[in-house]
Amino acid sequence: MATRSRRRVAAFAAALLAVSLAGCTGEEPTSEDLSGNRVGAMADYGVNSQFKATEALNFSILYNNHPNYPLKNDWLFWSELTARTGVTLTPTAVPLSDYEQKRSLLIGAGDAPLIIPKTYPGQETPFVASGAILPVSDYLDLMPNLKDKIAKWNLQPDIDQLRQLDGKFYLLPGLHENVWTDYSLGVRTDILAQLNLTVPKTWDEVYTMLKAMKAAYPNQYPMSDRWSKPTPGGSLFNYMSQAFSTNGGWGYRNDYWDASAKKFVFTGATDGYKQMVTYLNKLVKEGLLDPESFTQDDDTAIQKLATGKSFVISANAQELVNKYRPTMAETQPKATIVKIPQPTGPAGEVKAGSRLENGVMISKKARDSKNFVAMMQFIDWLYYSDAGQEFAKWGVPGTTYNKDASGKFTLAPDVDYVKLNPTATKHLQKDFGFGNGVFAYGGTTALLQSTFSAEELEYQKAMDARKILPVPPPHPYEDAEAEQATLWETPLKDHVAQMTLKFILGQRDLSEWDAYVGELKAKNMDAYIELVNKAYDRFAKQRG
């Protein structure tokens, strides 16, 4: 084992040396002989070229079937994609609710389609050791648009987070030009006006607002939250945590990067995490936050808002427009609600987030296909070229949208999307297949914001003024380290989650915080963080 580990480290060091000597994308052109894999490929494919296969091609793809716009075989998306690229996609449709499980089963059985999208960074890791998915970083020279955006947008630090021990990465992520945030608090502004309150800017002001609401409506909880299944506090903890210099909810990781100390610390034991938990405990204890917020389903939380039993709830732009306002209009036609800029806390005017989106894994068997090069060019055009991203998001000019000389997009008069044309009889996603989460994500800030309302643009403007927190550096493990980390991570994460709720709900007194930290130590917290920092230090030294 010791000899094998030394060989692995040596191989990793060699791979990283190659990366450091490579071009601006941090990758080395593949030395593999692909002469037998170029059937259908373009000889002169480059940045912003229109990919068009030299012969008709068909590629299989795993398709995440969203209930809001169920798959239709006659969508314009499919026929137009074939007309533009010469490629026909054959989808294996899997319901959204079963997607992750089905994806794992198909990959494990060797039955996965060639193209495996809707995979979030980190979800590819379990498939690396088996060799079931392709080390896509070996083939970036086939993807000029991806390379161009990594270089132009200075995304190399973000991309480095995807690297495995061998120095390679196995996911083609969606790329955003800038960090953007969506989730925050949705607040009833008519209630604010009634109580002569202003929109809160800090979490302390949120507390003051909730106190005033409680005083006026003593028999109800001012805030009742959602997005807590399967992760209690999934949304709330996620966006709230950055204000307290920690992470939580959907974004919880046991290791938190302390940028000032330049080391990882255990998230659930930090002062920032304790401050966040203490704040939420105060809200629950004073009847300002509904204790059911951490167990109820989304529909229950939305109904409480719609019927006036609560005034504050976690929100994003689409839910605000598509769910909250229409549902409230049925029972409270004079009610108004907005998504406020994320409240700030001890960390100051900051925002956190990755510029990497969910992306695409490639089945290892694709490498042996005679059409492999053409497939990589096709993926590069669809997911990373300006024209491909515009097509996937907006559709066909003159049919689903129009664009003026200044670059402004407008939907066709009879097409709706995110309530931009609420009286239209056709829908961009449901009737045409565009704006589809399997294909349409990432891109320039201008493209991202092209479907934003004036209200959402103001929200983004306020958030864009904030300092962006640095992305945590990678810390790839050796094989034995990965096995050990896996054994420690889940019990630690589960204990943090359980005790977090107990502290917040008052089922465990905060005076027992030190005892809780001791329990984490007994579950190998210190050894775990030591392992993380050892892996980080090794990676940093080998990168020079």
Coordinates of C-alpha atoms in Angstrom, one line a residue:
M1 CA 0.0 0.0 0.0
A2 CA 2.8 2.4 0.8
T3 CA 4.5 1.8 -2.5
R4 CA 1.2 2.2 -4.3
S5 CA 0.6 5.5 -2.5
R6 CA 4.0 6.8 -3.4
R7 CA 3.4 5.9 -7.0
R8 CA 0.0 7.7 -6.9
V9 CA 1.6 10.8 -5.5
A10 CA 4.3 10.7 -8.1
A11 CA 1.8 10.3 -10.8
F12 CA -0.3 13.2 -9.4
A13 CA 2.8 15.4 -9.2
A14 CA 3.6 14.6 -12.8
A15 CA 0.1 15.4 -13.9
L16 CA 0.1 18.7 -12.0
L17 CA 3.5 19.6 -13.4
A18 CA 2.0 19.1 -16.9
V19 CA -0.9 21.2 -16.0
S20 CA 1.2 24.0 -14.7
L21 CA 3.3 24.0 -17.9
A22 CA 0.3 24.0 -20.2
G23 CA -1.6 26.9 -21.7
C24 CA -4.0 29.4 -20.2
T25 CA -6.7 26.8 -19.7
G26 CA -4.3 24.7 -17.5
E27 CA -4.6 21.7 -19.9
E28 CA -2.3 19.9 -22.2
P29 CA -3.4 18.9 -25.7
T30 CA -4.2 15.2 -25.9
S31 CA -1.4 13.0 -27.3
E32 CA -3.9 10.3 -28.1
D33 CA -4.3 9.1 -31.7
L34 CA -7.9 10.1 -32.6
S35 CA -7.5 9.6 -36.3
G36 CA -10.0 6.7 -36.2
N37 CA -12.5 8.7 -34.2
R38 CA -13.2 11.7 -36.4
V39 CA -16.1 10.5 -38.6
G40 CA -18.6 13.3 -38.8
A41 CA -16.2 15.9 -37.2
M42 CA -15.4 19.3 -38.7
A43 CA -11.8 19.8 -39.8
D44 CA -11.9 23.5 -39.1
Y45 CA -14.1 23.8 -36.1
G46 CA -13.2 26.7 -33.8
V47 CA -14.5 29.4 -31.4
N48 CA -18.0 30.5 -32.4
S49 CA -18.0 28.2 -35.5
Q50 CA -21.4 26.8 -36.3
F51 CA -20.9 23.1 -35.7
K52 CA -22.4 21.0 -38.5
A53 CA -21.6 17.3 -38.7
T54 CA -20.2 16.2 -42.0
E55 CA -22.7 13.3 -42.0
A56 CA -25.9 12.6 -40.0
L57 CA -25.1 11.5 -36.4
N58 CA -27.1 10.2 -33.5
F59 CA -26.0 10.4 -29.9
S60 CA -27.8 9.0 -26.8
I61 CA -28.4 11.3 -23.9
L62 CA -29.8 10.9 -20.4
Y63 CA -32.7 13.2 -20.0
N64 CA -33.9 14.7 -16.8
N65 CA -37.7 14.9 -17.4
H66 CA -39.0 17.9 -15.5
P67 CA -42.7 17.8 -14.5
N68 CA -43.1 21.5 -15.3
Y69 CA -42.3 20.8 -19.0
P70 CA -42.6 17.1 -19.7
L71 CA -40.7 15.8 -22.7
K72 CA -42.4 16.0 -26.1
N73 CA -40.9 14.4 -29.2
D74 CA -42.3 17.1 -31.5
W75 CA -40.6 20.0 -29.7
L76 CA -39.1 22.5 -32.1
F77 CA -35.9 22.2 -30.1
W78 CA -35.2 18.7 -31.4
S79 CA -35.9 19.3 -35.1
E80 CA -34.1 22.7 -35.1
L81 CA -31.1 21.2 -33.3
T82 CA -30.8 18.5 -36.0
A83 CA -31.2 21.1 -38.8
R84 CA -28.4 23.2 -37.4
T85 CA -25.9 20.5 -36.3
G86 CA -26.8 17.4 -38.2
V87 CA -27.1 15.6 -34.9
T88 CA -30.2 13.8 -33.6
L89 CA -30.3 13.2 -29.8
T90 CA -32.0 10.0 -28.5
P91 CA -33.1 10.7 -25.0
T92 CA -33.4 8.2 -22.2
A93 CA -36.0 10.0 -20.1
V94 CA -35.9 9.7 -16.3
P95 CA -38.3 11.6 -14.0
L96 CA -36.7 14.4 -12.1
S97 CA -37.6 12.7 -8.7
D98 CA -35.6 9.6 -9.7
Y99 CA -32.8 11.1 -11.7
E100 CA -29.8 10.8 -9.4
Q101 CA -30.7 7.2 -8.4
K102 CA -31.4 6.1 -12.0
R103 CA -28.2 7.8 -13.3
S104 CA -26.1 5.9 -10.7
L105 CA -27.8 2.6 -11.6
L106 CA -27.3 3.1 -15.4
I107 CA -23.6 4.1 -15.0
G108 CA -23.0 1.2 -12.6
A109 CA -24.5 -1.3 -15.0
G110 CA -22.6 0.1 -18.0
D111 CA -25.9 1.0 -19.6
A112 CA -25.7 4.8 -19.4
P113 CA -26.1 6.9 -22.6
L114 CA -23.0 8.5 -24.0
I115 CA -24.0 12.0 -22.8
I116 CA -24.9 12.4 -19.1
P117 CA -26.0 15.9 -18.3
K118 CA -27.6 17.5 -15.2
T119 CA -24.7 16.5 -13.0
Y120 CA -23.6 18.9 -10.3
P121 CA -19.9 19.3 -9.3
G122 CA -19.0 16.6 -6.9
Q123 CA -21.6 14.1 -8.1
E124 CA -19.2 12.7 -10.7
T125 CA -16.7 11.6 -8.0
P126 CA -18.2 8.2 -7.2
F127 CA -17.9 7.2 -10.8
V128 CA -14.2 8.1 -11.3
A129 CA -12.5 5.1 -9.7
S130 CA -14.5 2.6 -11.7
G131 CA -13.4 4.2 -15.0
A132 CA -17.0 4.5 -16.1
I133 CA -16.8 8.1 -17.1
L134 CA -14.3 9.9 -19.2
P135 CA -11.5 12.2 -17.9
V136 CA -12.8 15.1 -20.0
S137 CA -9.9 17.3 -19.2
D138 CA -7.8 15.2 -21.5
Y139 CA -9.9 16.3 -24.5
L140 CA -10.3 20.1 -24.0
D141 CA -8.4 20.7 -27.2
L142 CA -11.5 19.4 -29.0
M143 CA -13.6 22.0 -27.3
P144 CA -12.4 25.5 -28.3
N145 CA -15.4 27.4 -26.9
L146 CA -15.0 25.8 -23.5
K147 CA -11.3 26.6 -23.5
D148 CA -12.0 30.2 -24.6
K149 CA -14.4 30.9 -21.8
I150 CA -12.2 29.4 -19.1
A151 CA -9.4 31.7 -20.3
K152 CA -11.5 34.8 -21.0
W153 CA -13.4 34.6 -17.7
N154 CA -10.4 33.6 -15.5
L155 CA -12.2 30.4 -14.5
Q156 CA -9.1 28.2 -13.8
P157 CA -9.4 28.4 -10.0
D158 CA -13.0 27.3 -10.3
I159 CA -12.2 24.5 -12.7
D160 CA -9.3 23.3 -10.4
Q161 CA -11.9 22.5 -7.8
L162 CA -13.1 19.7 -10.0
R163 CA -9.7 17.9 -10.2
Q164 CA -9.3 14.4 -8.8
L165 CA -6.1 13.0 -7.4
D166 CA -4.8 12.3 -10.9
G167 CA -4.9 16.0 -11.7
K168 CA -7.8 15.5 -14.2
F169 CA -11.4 16.4 -14.0
Y170 CA -14.4 14.3 -15.1
L171 CA -17.2 16.8 -15.5
L172 CA -17.8 19.4 -18.1
P173 CA -19.4 22.1 -16.0
G174 CA -21.8 24.9 -17.0
L175 CA -19.9 28.1 -16.8
H176 CA -21.1 31.5 -15.7
E177 CA -19.3 34.7 -16.5
N178 CA -20.0 36.1 -13.0
V179 CA -21.2 34.9 -9.6
W180 CA -24.9 35.4 -9.3
T181 CA -27.3 34.7 -6.5
D182 CA -31.0 34.0 -6.6
Y183 CA -32.4 32.7 -3.3
S184 CA -33.2 35.2 -0.5
L185 CA -36.1 36.2 1.7
G186 CA -39.5 36.9 0.2
V187 CA -41.3 39.6 2.3
R188 CA -44.8 40.9 2.2
T189 CA -44.3 44.6 1.4
D190 CA -47.9 45.5 2.1
I191 CA -47.4 44.4 5.7
L192 CA -44.2 46.5 5.9
A193 CA -46.2 49.5 4.7
Q194 CA -49.0 48.8 7.2
L195 CA -46.5 48.7 10.0
N196 CA -44.4 51.6 8.7
L197 CA -41.3 49.4 8.3
T198 CA -38.6 49.5 5.7
V199 CA -37.1 46.6 3.8
P200 CA -34.5 45.1 6.2
K201 CA -30.8 45.1 5.1
T202 CA -29.2 43.1 7.8
W203 CA -30.2 40.0 9.8
D204 CA -30.5 42.2 12.9
E205 CA -33.0 44.3 11.0
V206 CA -34.9 41.1 9.9
Y207 CA -35.2 40.3 13.6
T208 CA -36.6 43.8 14.3
M209 CA -39.1 43.5 11.4
L210 CA -40.3 40.1 12.6
K211 CA -40.7 41.4 16.1
A212 CA -42.9 44.2 14.8
M213 CA -45.0 41.8 12.7
K214 CA -45.4 39.5 15.8
A215 CA -46.5 42.5 17.9
A216 CA -49.2 43.3 15.3
Y217 CA -50.2 39.7 14.8
P218 CA -49.5 37.9 18.1
N219 CA -51.3 34.7 17.2
Q220 CA -49.2 33.6 14.3
Y221 CA -45.6 33.1 13.1
P222 CA -44.4 36.0 10.9
M223 CA -42.0 33.7 9.1
S224 CA -42.7 30.1 7.9
D225 CA -40.2 28.6 5.6
R226 CA -39.8 26.0 2.9
W227 CA -37.2 24.0 1.0
S228 CA -36.4 21.8 4.0
K229 CA -36.9 18.4 2.4
P230 CA -34.8 16.4 2.2
T231 CA -32.3 18.9 3.7
P232 CA -33.8 20.8 6.7
G233 CA -33.0 24.5 6.3
G234 CA -31.7 23.7 2.8
S235 CA -32.3 27.1 1.3
L236 CA -32.4 29.3 4.4
F237 CA -29.1 28.0 5.8
N238 CA -27.5 28.1 2.4
Y239 CA -27.9 31.8 1.7
M240 CA -27.9 32.9 5.3
S241 CA -24.6 31.2 6.2
Q242 CA -22.4 33.5 4.1
A243 CA -23.4 36.4 6.3
F244 CA -21.9 34.5 9.3
S245 CA -18.7 33.3 7.5
T246 CA -19.8 29.7 7.3
N247 CA -21.9 27.4 5.1
G248 CA -25.0 25.4 5.6
G249 CA -28.1 23.8 4.1
W250 CA -27.7 22.8 0.5
G251 CA -24.2 24.1 0.5
Y252 CA -23.1 22.5 3.7
R253 CA -19.6 21.0 3.7
N254 CA -17.8 19.7 6.8
D255 CA -14.7 21.6 5.6
Y256 CA -14.9 25.4 5.5
W257 CA -12.1 27.4 4.0
D258 CA -10.8 30.1 6.3
A259 CA -9.3 32.5 3.8
S260 CA -7.5 34.6 6.5
A261 CA -5.9 31.6 8.1
K262 CA -5.4 29.8 4.8
K263 CA -6.6 26.5 6.1
F264 CA -9.7 24.5 6.4
V265 CA -11.7 24.4 9.6
F266 CA -14.6 22.2 10.6
T267 CA -17.8 24.0 9.6
G268 CA -20.2 22.8 12.3
A269 CA -17.8 23.8 15.1
T270 CA -16.9 27.3 14.0
D271 CA -17.9 30.5 15.8
G272 CA -19.8 31.7 12.7
Y273 CA -21.9 28.5 12.6
K274 CA -22.7 28.9 16.3
Q275 CA -23.7 32.5 15.7
M276 CA -26.1 31.5 12.9
V277 CA -27.6 28.8 15.0
T278 CA -28.0 31.1 18.0
Y279 CA -29.7 33.7 15.9
L280 CA -32.2 31.1 14.5
N281 CA -32.8 29.8 18.0
K282 CA -33.8 33.3 19.1
L283 CA -36.3 33.6 16.3
V284 CA -37.9 30.3 17.2
K285 CA -37.9 30.9 20.9
E286 CA -39.6 34.3 20.5
G287 CA -42.3 32.9 18.1
L288 CA -40.9 34.7 15.1
L289 CA -40.0 31.6 13.0
D290 CA -42.4 28.7 12.6
P291 CA -40.8 25.6 14.1
E292 CA -42.4 23.6 11.3
S293 CA -40.2 25.4 8.8
F294 CA -37.7 22.6 9.1
T295 CA -40.1 19.7 8.5
Q296 CA -43.1 20.9 6.4
D297 CA -43.4 20.4 2.7
D298 CA -43.3 23.3 0.3
D299 CA -47.0 23.3 -0.4
T300 CA -47.8 23.7 3.2
A301 CA -45.4 26.6 3.6
I302 CA -46.8 28.3 0.5
Q303 CA -50.4 27.9 1.7
K304 CA -49.5 29.6 5.0
L305 CA -48.2 32.5 3.0
A306 CA -51.1 32.6 0.7
T307 CA -53.7 32.6 3.5
G308 CA -52.0 35.3 5.5
K309 CA -50.7 33.0 8.3
S310 CA -47.2 34.1 7.5
F311 CA -45.5 37.1 5.8
V312 CA -41.9 35.9 5.2
I313 CA -40.6 32.9 3.3
S314 CA -37.5 31.9 1.3
A315 CA -37.9 32.8 -2.3
N316 CA -36.2 32.8 -5.7
A317 CA -37.2 34.7 -8.8
Q318 CA -39.2 32.0 -10.5
E319 CA -41.1 30.9 -7.4
L320 CA -41.9 34.6 -6.6
V321 CA -43.6 35.1 -10.0
N322 CA -44.9 31.6 -10.7
K323 CA -46.1 30.5 -7.3
Y324 CA -46.3 33.1 -4.6
R325 CA -48.0 36.0 -6.4
P326 CA -50.6 33.9 -8.3
T327 CA -51.4 31.8 -5.2
M328 CA -51.8 34.9 -3.0
A329 CA -53.8 36.7 -5.6
E330 CA -56.6 34.1 -5.2
T331 CA -57.0 34.8 -1.5
Q332 CA -55.4 38.2 -0.8
P333 CA -55.6 40.3 -4.0
K334 CA -54.1 43.3 -2.3
A335 CA -51.1 41.5 -0.9
T336 CA -47.7 42.3 -2.4
I337 CA -44.4 40.4 -2.0
V338 CA -40.8 41.0 -3.1
K339 CA -37.5 39.2 -2.9
I340 CA -35.2 41.4 -0.9
P341 CA -31.4 41.5 -1.3
Q342 CA -29.8 38.9 1.0
P343 CA -29.5 40.3 4.5
T344 CA -26.0 40.9 5.6
G345 CA -24.4 39.9 8.9
P346 CA -21.0 39.9 10.7
A347 CA -19.2 39.0 7.5
G348 CA -20.2 42.4 5.9
E349 CA -21.3 43.1 2.3
V350 CA -20.3 39.8 0.8
K351 CA -21.8 37.2 -1.5
A352 CA -20.7 33.6 -2.0
G353 CA -21.1 31.3 -4.9
S354 CA -19.5 29.3 -7.6
R355 CA -19.4 30.2 -11.3
L356 CA -19.8 26.5 -12.1
E357 CA -23.2 25.1 -12.8
N358 CA -24.4 21.5 -13.3
G359 CA -22.8 20.0 -16.3
V360 CA -22.1 16.9 -18.4
M361 CA -20.4 13.6 -17.8
I362 CA -19.3 11.6 -20.8
S363 CA -19.5 7.8 -20.7
K364 CA -16.1 6.1 -21.1
K365 CA -17.4 4.0 -24.0
A366 CA -17.8 7.2 -26.1
R367 CA -14.1 7.4 -26.4
D368 CA -14.1 4.3 -28.7
S369 CA -16.8 5.6 -31.0
K370 CA -15.8 6.6 -34.5
N371 CA -17.8 9.8 -33.9
F372 CA -16.1 10.7 -30.7
V373 CA -14.4 13.9 -32.0
A374 CA -17.7 15.1 -33.6
M375 CA -19.6 14.4 -30.3
M376 CA -17.2 16.6 -28.3
Q377 CA -17.4 19.3 -30.9
F378 CA -21.2 19.1 -30.8
I379 CA -21.2 19.3 -27.0
D380 CA -18.8 22.3 -27.1
W381 CA -21.1 24.1 -29.6
L382 CA -24.4 23.4 -27.7
Y383 CA -23.2 24.1 -24.2
Y384 CA -20.4 26.6 -24.6
S385 CA -20.7 28.6 -27.8
D386 CA -22.5 31.9 -27.7
A387 CA -24.8 30.7 -30.5
G388 CA -25.5 27.3 -28.9
Q389 CA -26.3 28.9 -25.5
E390 CA -28.6 31.4 -27.1
F391 CA -30.4 28.7 -29.1
A392 CA -30.9 26.5 -26.1
K393 CA -32.3 29.3 -24.0
W394 CA -34.3 31.4 -26.5
G395 CA -35.0 29.1 -29.5
V396 CA -35.5 30.3 -33.1
P397 CA -35.5 34.0 -34.1
G398 CA -38.8 35.1 -35.5
T399 CA -40.6 32.0 -34.1
T400 CA -40.0 32.1 -30.3
Y401 CA -38.1 35.3 -29.9
N402 CA -36.7 38.4 -31.5
K403 CA -33.5 40.3 -30.8
D404 CA -32.9 44.0 -31.7
A405 CA -29.7 45.7 -32.8
S406 CA -28.7 46.5 -29.2
G407 CA -28.9 42.8 -28.3
K408 CA -32.1 43.0 -26.3
F409 CA -34.2 39.8 -26.4
T410 CA -38.0 39.8 -26.5
L411 CA -40.3 36.8 -26.6
A412 CA -42.6 36.4 -29.6
P413 CA -46.0 38.0 -28.8
D414 CA -47.7 34.6 -28.4
V415 CA -45.0 32.9 -26.3
D416 CA -44.6 33.1 -22.5
Y417 CA -41.7 32.4 -20.2
V418 CA -41.3 33.3 -16.5
K419 CA -44.5 35.4 -16.9
L420 CA -42.8 37.8 -19.3
N421 CA -45.9 37.4 -21.6
P422 CA -48.5 36.2 -19.1
T423 CA -51.4 36.3 -21.6
A424 CA -49.6 34.3 -24.3
T425 CA -51.2 30.9 -25.3
K426 CA -47.9 29.1 -25.9
H427 CA -45.0 28.5 -23.5
L428 CA -41.3 28.5 -24.4
Q429 CA -40.5 25.4 -22.3
K430 CA -43.7 23.4 -22.5
D431 CA -44.5 23.9 -26.2
F432 CA -41.1 24.3 -27.8
G433 CA -38.6 22.7 -25.5
F434 CA -36.3 25.8 -25.1
G435 CA -35.2 27.2 -21.8
N436 CA -34.8 23.5 -20.8
G437 CA -32.7 22.9 -17.7
V438 CA -31.0 19.9 -19.4
F439 CA -29.5 22.2 -22.1
A440 CA -29.9 25.9 -21.1
Y441 CA -27.6 27.1 -18.4
G442 CA -24.4 29.1 -18.0
G443 CA -23.2 31.8 -20.3
T444 CA -22.6 35.5 -20.3
T445 CA -24.2 37.7 -17.7
A446 CA -26.1 39.4 -20.5
L447 CA -27.6 36.1 -21.6
L448 CA -28.3 35.0 -18.0
Q449 CA -30.1 38.3 -17.3
S450 CA -31.9 38.4 -20.7
T451 CA -35.0 36.8 -19.1
F452 CA -34.9 38.8 -15.9
S453 CA -37.6 41.3 -15.1
A454 CA -36.8 44.8 -14.2
E455 CA -37.4 43.9 -10.6
E456 CA -35.0 41.0 -10.7
L457 CA -32.4 43.2 -12.5
E458 CA -32.6 45.6 -9.5
Y459 CA -32.0 42.7 -7.1
Q460 CA -29.0 41.5 -9.1
K461 CA -27.6 45.1 -9.2
A462 CA -27.7 45.3 -5.4
M463 CA -26.0 41.9 -5.0
D464 CA -23.4 42.6 -7.7
A465 CA -22.1 45.5 -5.6
R466 CA -20.9 43.1 -2.9
K467 CA -17.5 41.6 -2.5
I468 CA -17.3 38.0 -3.8
L469 CA -15.9 35.5 -1.4
P470 CA -13.0 33.4 -2.7
V471 CA -13.7 29.8 -3.8
P472 CA -12.2 27.2 -1.5
P473 CA -9.1 25.6 -3.0
P474 CA -9.1 21.9 -4.0
H475 CA -7.8 19.2 -1.8
P476 CA -7.8 15.9 -3.8
Y477 CA -7.3 12.8 -1.7
E478 CA -5.1 9.7 -2.3
D479 CA -7.1 6.5 -2.5
A480 CA -6.6 5.5 1.1
E481 CA -7.4 9.1 2.3
A482 CA -10.6 9.1 0.3
E483 CA -11.7 5.9 1.9
Q484 CA -11.0 7.2 5.3
A485 CA -12.6 10.6 4.7
T486 CA -15.7 8.9 3.5
L487 CA -15.9 6.9 6.7
W488 CA -15.7 10.0 8.8
E489 CA -17.7 12.5 6.7
T490 CA -21.2 11.1 6.9
P491 CA -21.3 10.5 10.7
L492 CA -19.9 14.0 11.3
K493 CA -22.3 15.7 8.8
D494 CA -25.3 13.8 10.2
H495 CA -24.5 14.8 13.8
V496 CA -24.1 18.4 12.8
A497 CA -27.5 18.3 11.0
Q498 CA -29.3 16.7 14.0
M499 CA -27.8 18.9 16.6
T500 CA -28.3 22.1 14.5
L501 CA -32.0 21.4 14.5
K502 CA -32.1 20.6 18.2
F503 CA -30.3 23.8 19.1
I504 CA -32.5 25.9 16.9
L505 CA -35.7 24.4 18.1
G506 CA -34.6 24.6 21.7
Q507 CA -34.6 20.8 22.2
R508 CA -31.0 21.2 23.3
D509 CA -29.8 24.2 25.2
L510 CA -27.0 26.3 23.6
S511 CA -25.1 26.1 26.9
E512 CA -24.2 22.6 25.7
W513 CA -22.4 23.8 22.6
D514 CA -19.0 22.9 24.0
A515 CA -20.3 19.4 24.8
Y516 CA -21.5 19.2 21.2
V517 CA -18.1 20.1 19.9
G518 CA -16.7 17.4 22.1
E519 CA -19.0 14.9 20.5
L520 CA -17.7 15.9 17.1
K521 CA -14.2 15.4 18.3
A522 CA -15.2 11.9 19.4
K523 CA -16.4 11.3 15.9
N524 CA -12.9 12.2 14.5
M525 CA -13.5 15.8 13.7
D526 CA -9.9 16.8 14.3
A527 CA -8.5 13.9 12.4
Y528 CA -10.8 14.6 9.5
I529 CA -9.8 18.3 9.2
E530 CA -6.1 17.3 9.6
L531 CA -6.6 15.0 6.6
V532 CA -8.3 17.7 4.6
N533 CA -5.5 20.2 5.3
K534 CA -2.8 17.6 4.5
A535 CA -4.4 17.0 1.1
Y536 CA -4.7 20.7 0.5
D537 CA -1.1 21.4 1.5
R538 CA 0.1 18.6 -0.8
F539 CA -1.9 20.0 -3.7
A540 CA -0.7 23.6 -3.2
K541 CA 2.9 22.5 -3.0
Q542 CA 2.7 20.4 -6.1
R543 CA 1.0 23.3 -8.0
G544 CA 3.9 25.5 -7.0

